């Protein structure tokens, strides 16, 4: 049994309740409550279309009733293949009201990846977009989908944009290949028609499966994380408890983080609905359009990831836009370089709340206090109702002293039920109620945690441990560097050496020797990159997390190719 101290509790803001026990409720109850409390408040605004919380609640009930008529029963898995649109929000809550299990899917995935997730989850229904039909057509005959519901962007537009979009779609042939005459394929607009509504009562939210959220695959093959209704609603309540000031005002939240990713799903959907905020879905990230949207809609809450903050502070026309409406930025998914945080705060005046989470924890486990002590570079302190500790990286059973590196472990009501059909991996990840995150971290004397790196990203060179983030931070300090990441690559005598992959700022030219010399002045010799490669972009997940694993695999493949050539000679 792991016994860990909890010094962080004295650093909660005064209004944070301690101890904290979240209420076990269904996710769609969050929507029902906001509809009762703020019926005429705008719930969703998209282009020239909007809906109130009362109508949002009604539409999801109508869709739930229609899904039940189509054969959806309790526990039916429903795959959702949509970008950030009003239809995504409505579909998500409708499936849950109908008693189904949501399986969010990445629209950028290839056919084989979509096929694998639908097969693994045994999804029987699919909700998608007509613009994505070519992907669906490629795998639909190889899976057991009973019904496919197809939306159009025009379904979430008001007059006259709806007519103009339909005309554009007709001229360009968009969506014309969807075979609606097939009885298994139903237009979205039909599924939200009617007067009957349905909302299943969830008697046991703690054990009632709400969704299968597939991991991002940054550390291997994606796995279906089983999250219950209570897992997800507990995380919303924990975030609201940690940020009590937010409940005192009416907010508008710009949802640029993809809904299909757990960070975007919890913060931009569940949390936003629990807060009664107006949600602005943003389906495609173009920084110039993002800056225009902030100026137009004046969001007060802006959740984002480091890659978005980096792109914004480096945008050449940033000074032309007024961004002062933003009161709170929530950063997560990857470490935010301290220099980038400081630049963004100076440019916008917004407060950035850095936190931490992982899919297996719904996902948020840590946040920096809103008004109290805030430590740049730290992921903050555990949310109310969450415990955390740092244990030895070998056995994982012994807590390490404050300030020493180890593996971060957490537990709380937001921790998953397990991995779908993967009992062995569940057992290795959750031990004695503790979730082993796989992240290397340390906790200071105040209980603030600092993530150093993933265990699997650790570079061992000549017997020395190098944590890539240490190198990343230095690389970002170079005035000509736009993006950078350090990776361990194979070496015949040292095991691994550090290689830096760098994207220069626009118009800048950098020499390898310049980077090595710069790092030599700021890092121990064994941490200095031995090789540097310049690129126009870095491989990332859709939420902006750099795929170190992909870069490392590229290097490993090069080594194999060289070895094979030598053997061939």
Short mmCIF file of N, CA and C in Angstrom, two decimals, residues 317-408:
data_model
loop_
_atom_site.label_atom_id
_atom_site.label_comp_id
_atom_site.label_asym_id
_atom_site.label_seq_id
_atom_site.Cartn_x
_atom_site.Cartn_y
_atom_site.Cartn_z
N UNK A 317 0.78 38.77 -37.44
CA UNK A 317 -0.24 39.82 -37.33
C UNK A 317 -0.93 39.84 -35.97
N UNK A 318 -0.31 39.24 -34.97
CA UNK A 318 -0.95 39.15 -33.66
C UNK A 318 -1.36 40.52 -33.12
N UNK A 319 -0.53 41.52 -33.32
CA UNK A 319 -0.81 42.84 -32.78
C UNK A 319 -2.03 43.51 -33.36
N UNK A 320 -2.57 42.99 -34.48
CA UNK A 320 -3.74 43.59 -35.11
C UNK A 320 -5.06 43.15 -34.46
N UNK A 321 -4.98 42.17 -33.56
CA UNK A 321 -6.20 41.61 -32.99
C UNK A 321 -6.34 41.95 -31.52
N UNK A 322 -7.57 42.20 -31.11
CA UNK A 322 -7.86 42.48 -29.71
C UNK A 322 -8.26 41.18 -29.02
N UNK A 323 -7.47 40.75 -28.06
CA UNK A 323 -7.68 39.46 -27.39
C UNK A 323 -7.99 39.64 -25.91
N UNK A 324 -8.32 40.84 -25.51
CA UNK A 324 -8.45 41.14 -24.08
C UNK A 324 -9.68 40.53 -23.43
N UNK A 325 -10.60 39.97 -24.22
CA UNK A 325 -11.79 39.35 -23.63
C UNK A 325 -11.43 38.10 -22.82
N UNK A 326 -10.31 37.47 -23.17
CA UNK A 326 -9.93 36.22 -22.53
C UNK A 326 -9.49 36.48 -21.09
N UNK A 327 -10.19 35.85 -20.18
CA UNK A 327 -9.82 35.95 -18.76
C UNK A 327 -8.97 34.76 -18.32
N UNK A 328 -9.32 33.58 -18.84
CA UNK A 328 -8.65 32.36 -18.38
C UNK A 328 -8.28 31.47 -19.56
N UNK A 329 -7.04 31.04 -19.57
CA UNK A 329 -6.57 30.03 -20.52
C UNK A 329 -6.23 28.77 -19.72
N UNK A 330 -6.67 27.63 -20.20
CA UNK A 330 -6.34 26.36 -19.56
C UNK A 330 -5.43 25.60 -20.51
N UNK A 331 -4.21 25.32 -20.05
CA UNK A 331 -3.22 24.65 -20.90
C UNK A 331 -2.96 23.25 -20.37
N UNK A 332 -2.92 22.31 -21.29
CA UNK A 332 -2.63 20.93 -20.91
C UNK A 332 -2.21 20.12 -22.11
N UNK A 333 -2.16 18.80 -21.95
CA UNK A 333 -1.83 17.82 -22.98
C UNK A 333 -0.33 17.66 -23.19
N UNK A 334 0.44 18.72 -22.95
CA UNK A 334 1.89 18.68 -23.08
C UNK A 334 2.47 19.82 -22.25
N UNK A 335 3.75 19.75 -21.89
CA UNK A 335 4.35 20.83 -21.10
C UNK A 335 4.37 22.14 -21.89
N UNK A 336 4.03 23.23 -21.24
CA UNK A 336 4.06 24.54 -21.86
C UNK A 336 5.38 25.21 -21.52
N UNK A 337 6.24 25.46 -22.52
CA UNK A 337 7.51 26.14 -22.23
C UNK A 337 7.27 27.45 -21.48
N UNK A 338 8.04 27.65 -20.42
CA UNK A 338 7.84 28.82 -19.56
C UNK A 338 7.95 30.12 -20.36
N UNK A 339 8.88 30.16 -21.31
CA UNK A 339 9.06 31.38 -22.11
C UNK A 339 7.81 31.69 -22.92
N UNK A 340 7.16 30.65 -23.47
CA UNK A 340 5.95 30.84 -24.26
C UNK A 340 4.81 31.35 -23.37
N UNK A 341 4.69 30.78 -22.17
CA UNK A 341 3.66 31.23 -21.23
C UNK A 341 3.83 32.71 -20.92
N UNK A 342 5.04 33.12 -20.64
CA UNK A 342 5.29 34.51 -20.27
C UNK A 342 4.99 35.46 -21.44
N UNK A 343 5.36 35.04 -22.65
CA UNK A 343 5.09 35.87 -23.83
C UNK A 343 3.59 36.03 -24.04
N UNK A 344 2.85 34.94 -23.91
CA UNK A 344 1.40 35.00 -24.15
C UNK A 344 0.72 35.89 -23.11
N UNK A 345 1.12 35.73 -21.86
CA UNK A 345 0.53 36.56 -20.82
C UNK A 345 0.83 38.04 -21.03
N UNK A 346 2.04 38.33 -21.48
CA UNK A 346 2.43 39.72 -21.72
C UNK A 346 1.67 40.31 -22.90
N UNK A 347 1.44 39.50 -23.92
CA UNK A 347 0.78 39.98 -25.13
C UNK A 347 -0.72 40.14 -24.96
N UNK A 348 -1.35 39.29 -24.15
CA UNK A 348 -2.81 39.25 -24.06
C UNK A 348 -3.37 39.70 -22.72
N UNK A 349 -2.57 39.58 -21.66
CA UNK A 349 -3.08 39.88 -20.34
C UNK A 349 -3.88 38.76 -19.72
N UNK A 350 -4.02 37.64 -20.43
CA UNK A 350 -4.80 36.51 -19.93
C UNK A 350 -4.00 35.71 -18.90
N UNK A 351 -4.73 35.07 -18.00
CA UNK A 351 -4.13 34.18 -17.01
C UNK A 351 -4.11 32.76 -17.58
N UNK A 352 -2.94 32.14 -17.59
CA UNK A 352 -2.83 30.76 -18.07
C UNK A 352 -2.76 29.81 -16.88
N UNK A 353 -3.72 28.91 -16.82
CA UNK A 353 -3.76 27.91 -15.76
C UNK A 353 -3.23 26.60 -16.34
N UNK A 354 -2.02 26.25 -15.94
CA UNK A 354 -1.44 25.03 -16.48
C UNK A 354 -1.85 23.83 -15.63
N UNK A 355 -2.19 22.76 -16.30
CA UNK A 355 -2.62 21.56 -15.60
C UNK A 355 -2.09 20.31 -16.25
N UNK A 356 -2.65 19.20 -15.83
CA UNK A 356 -2.16 17.90 -16.30
C UNK A 356 -3.31 16.89 -16.27
N UNK A 357 -3.26 15.98 -17.18
CA UNK A 357 -4.23 14.89 -17.18
C UNK A 357 -3.82 13.82 -18.16
N UNK A 358 -4.58 12.75 -18.16
CA UNK A 358 -4.37 11.66 -19.11
C UNK A 358 -5.71 10.97 -19.34
N UNK A 359 -5.83 10.36 -20.50
CA UNK A 359 -7.10 9.76 -20.89
C UNK A 359 -7.65 8.87 -19.80
N UNK A 360 -6.78 8.11 -19.16
CA UNK A 360 -7.20 7.15 -18.15
C UNK A 360 -7.77 7.80 -16.89
N UNK A 361 -7.70 9.14 -16.80
CA UNK A 361 -8.24 9.85 -15.64
C UNK A 361 -9.26 10.91 -16.05
N UNK A 362 -9.84 10.77 -17.19
CA UNK A 362 -11.02 11.55 -17.64
C UNK A 362 -10.89 13.00 -18.09
N UNK A 363 -9.84 13.73 -18.20
CA UNK A 363 -8.45 13.37 -17.96
C UNK A 363 -7.78 14.14 -16.82
N UNK A 364 -8.43 15.20 -16.25
CA UNK A 364 -7.69 16.15 -15.42
C UNK A 364 -7.41 15.60 -14.02
N UNK A 365 -6.16 15.70 -13.58
CA UNK A 365 -5.81 15.32 -12.21
C UNK A 365 -5.16 16.48 -11.45
N UNK A 366 -4.53 17.42 -12.16
CA UNK A 366 -3.81 18.52 -11.52
C UNK A 366 -4.13 19.85 -12.20
N UNK A 367 -4.15 20.91 -11.39
CA UNK A 367 -4.25 22.28 -11.90
C UNK A 367 -3.51 23.20 -10.93
N UNK A 368 -3.00 24.29 -11.47
CA UNK A 368 -2.46 25.34 -10.60
C UNK A 368 -3.63 26.13 -10.00
N UNK A 369 -3.54 26.53 -8.75
CA UNK A 369 -4.61 27.34 -8.15
C UNK A 369 -4.85 28.61 -8.95
N UNK A 370 -6.09 29.08 -8.91
CA UNK A 370 -6.45 30.26 -9.71
C UNK A 370 -5.94 31.54 -9.09
N UNK A 371 -6.14 31.70 -7.78
CA UNK A 371 -5.75 32.94 -7.11
C UNK A 371 -4.52 32.77 -6.21
N UNK A 372 -4.29 31.55 -5.75
CA UNK A 372 -3.19 31.32 -4.83
C UNK A 372 -1.86 31.14 -5.53
N UNK A 373 -1.01 30.37 -4.90
CA UNK A 373 0.34 30.15 -5.43
C UNK A 373 0.27 29.46 -6.79
N UNK A 374 0.99 30.01 -7.74
CA UNK A 374 1.04 29.49 -9.11
C UNK A 374 2.51 29.36 -9.48
N UNK A 375 2.93 28.16 -9.81
CA UNK A 375 4.34 27.94 -10.10
C UNK A 375 4.53 27.65 -11.59
N UNK A 376 5.12 28.60 -12.33
CA UNK A 376 5.37 28.38 -13.76
C UNK A 376 6.19 27.11 -13.98
N UNK A 377 5.78 26.35 -14.97
CA UNK A 377 6.47 25.09 -15.27
C UNK A 377 5.91 23.92 -14.50
N UNK A 378 5.06 24.19 -13.51
CA UNK A 378 4.45 23.12 -12.73
C UNK A 378 3.08 22.78 -13.28
N UNK A 379 2.68 21.51 -13.12
CA UNK A 379 1.32 21.12 -13.50
C UNK A 379 0.34 21.45 -12.39
N UNK A 380 0.85 21.96 -11.27
CA UNK A 380 -0.02 22.37 -10.18
C UNK A 380 -0.15 21.32 -9.10
N UNK A 381 -1.30 21.31 -8.47
CA UNK A 381 -1.57 20.41 -7.35
C UNK A 381 -2.77 19.55 -7.69
N UNK A 382 -2.93 18.41 -7.02
CA UNK A 382 -4.06 17.54 -7.32
C UNK A 382 -5.41 18.23 -7.13
N UNK A 383 -6.35 17.91 -7.99
CA UNK A 383 -7.70 18.44 -7.86
C UNK A 383 -8.33 17.96 -6.55
N UNK A 384 -9.32 18.66 -6.05
CA UNK A 384 -10.04 18.18 -4.87
C UNK A 384 -10.56 16.76 -5.12
N UNK A 385 -10.42 15.91 -4.13
CA UNK A 385 -10.86 14.53 -4.28
C UNK A 385 -9.89 13.67 -5.06
N UNK A 386 -8.66 14.17 -5.26
CA UNK A 386 -7.63 13.42 -5.98
C UNK A 386 -6.39 13.30 -5.10
N UNK A 387 -5.81 12.14 -5.10
CA UNK A 387 -4.54 11.92 -4.40
C UNK A 387 -3.45 11.69 -5.43
N UNK A 388 -2.24 12.05 -5.08
CA UNK A 388 -1.11 11.86 -6.00
C UNK A 388 0.15 11.58 -5.20
N UNK A 389 1.07 10.86 -5.81
CA UNK A 389 2.34 10.57 -5.18
C UNK A 389 3.41 10.29 -6.22
N UNK A 390 4.63 10.29 -5.80
CA UNK A 390 5.76 9.97 -6.67
C UNK A 390 6.42 8.71 -6.10
N UNK A 391 6.52 7.66 -6.92
CA UNK A 391 7.07 6.39 -6.45
C UNK A 391 8.29 6.01 -7.26
N UNK A 392 9.05 5.07 -6.74
CA UNK A 392 10.26 4.64 -7.45
C UNK A 392 9.90 4.06 -8.80
N UNK A 393 10.77 4.28 -9.79
CA UNK A 393 10.45 3.89 -11.16
C UNK A 393 10.66 2.40 -11.44
N UNK A 394 11.32 1.71 -10.57
CA UNK A 394 11.58 0.29 -10.80
C UNK A 394 10.42 -0.56 -10.28
N UNK A 395 10.23 -0.58 -8.97
CA UNK A 395 9.16 -1.40 -8.40
C UNK A 395 7.82 -0.70 -8.35
N UNK A 396 7.85 0.62 -8.23
CA UNK A 396 6.62 1.39 -8.22
C UNK A 396 5.84 1.29 -6.93
N UNK A 397 6.46 0.82 -5.86
CA UNK A 397 5.73 0.63 -4.60
C UNK A 397 6.23 1.54 -3.48
N UNK A 398 7.40 2.14 -3.66
CA UNK A 398 8.01 2.92 -2.59
C UNK A 398 7.96 4.41 -2.93
N UNK A 399 7.31 5.23 -2.09
CA UNK A 399 7.32 6.68 -2.33
C UNK A 399 8.73 7.23 -2.22
N UNK A 400 9.08 8.16 -3.11
CA UNK A 400 10.41 8.76 -3.08
C UNK A 400 10.33 10.07 -2.30
N UNK A 401 11.44 10.57 -1.77
CA UNK A 401 11.43 11.83 -1.01
C UNK A 401 11.02 13.02 -1.88
N UNK A 402 10.54 14.07 -1.22
CA UNK A 402 10.18 15.30 -1.92
C UNK A 402 11.37 15.81 -2.73
N UNK A 403 11.11 16.20 -3.95
CA UNK A 403 12.16 16.74 -4.81
C UNK A 403 12.89 15.69 -5.62
N UNK A 404 12.64 14.41 -5.34
CA UNK A 404 13.31 13.34 -6.08
C UNK A 404 12.42 12.84 -7.22
N UNK A 405 13.09 12.41 -8.29
CA UNK A 405 12.35 11.93 -9.46
C UNK A 405 11.79 10.54 -9.24
N UNK A 406 10.61 10.31 -9.81
CA UNK A 406 9.98 9.00 -9.78
C UNK A 406 8.78 9.01 -10.71
N UNK A 407 7.96 7.97 -10.63
CA UNK A 407 6.77 7.91 -11.49
C UNK A 407 5.58 8.49 -10.75
N UNK A 408 4.83 9.33 -11.46
CA UNK A 408 3.64 9.94 -10.89
C UNK A 408 2.50 8.92 -10.86
#
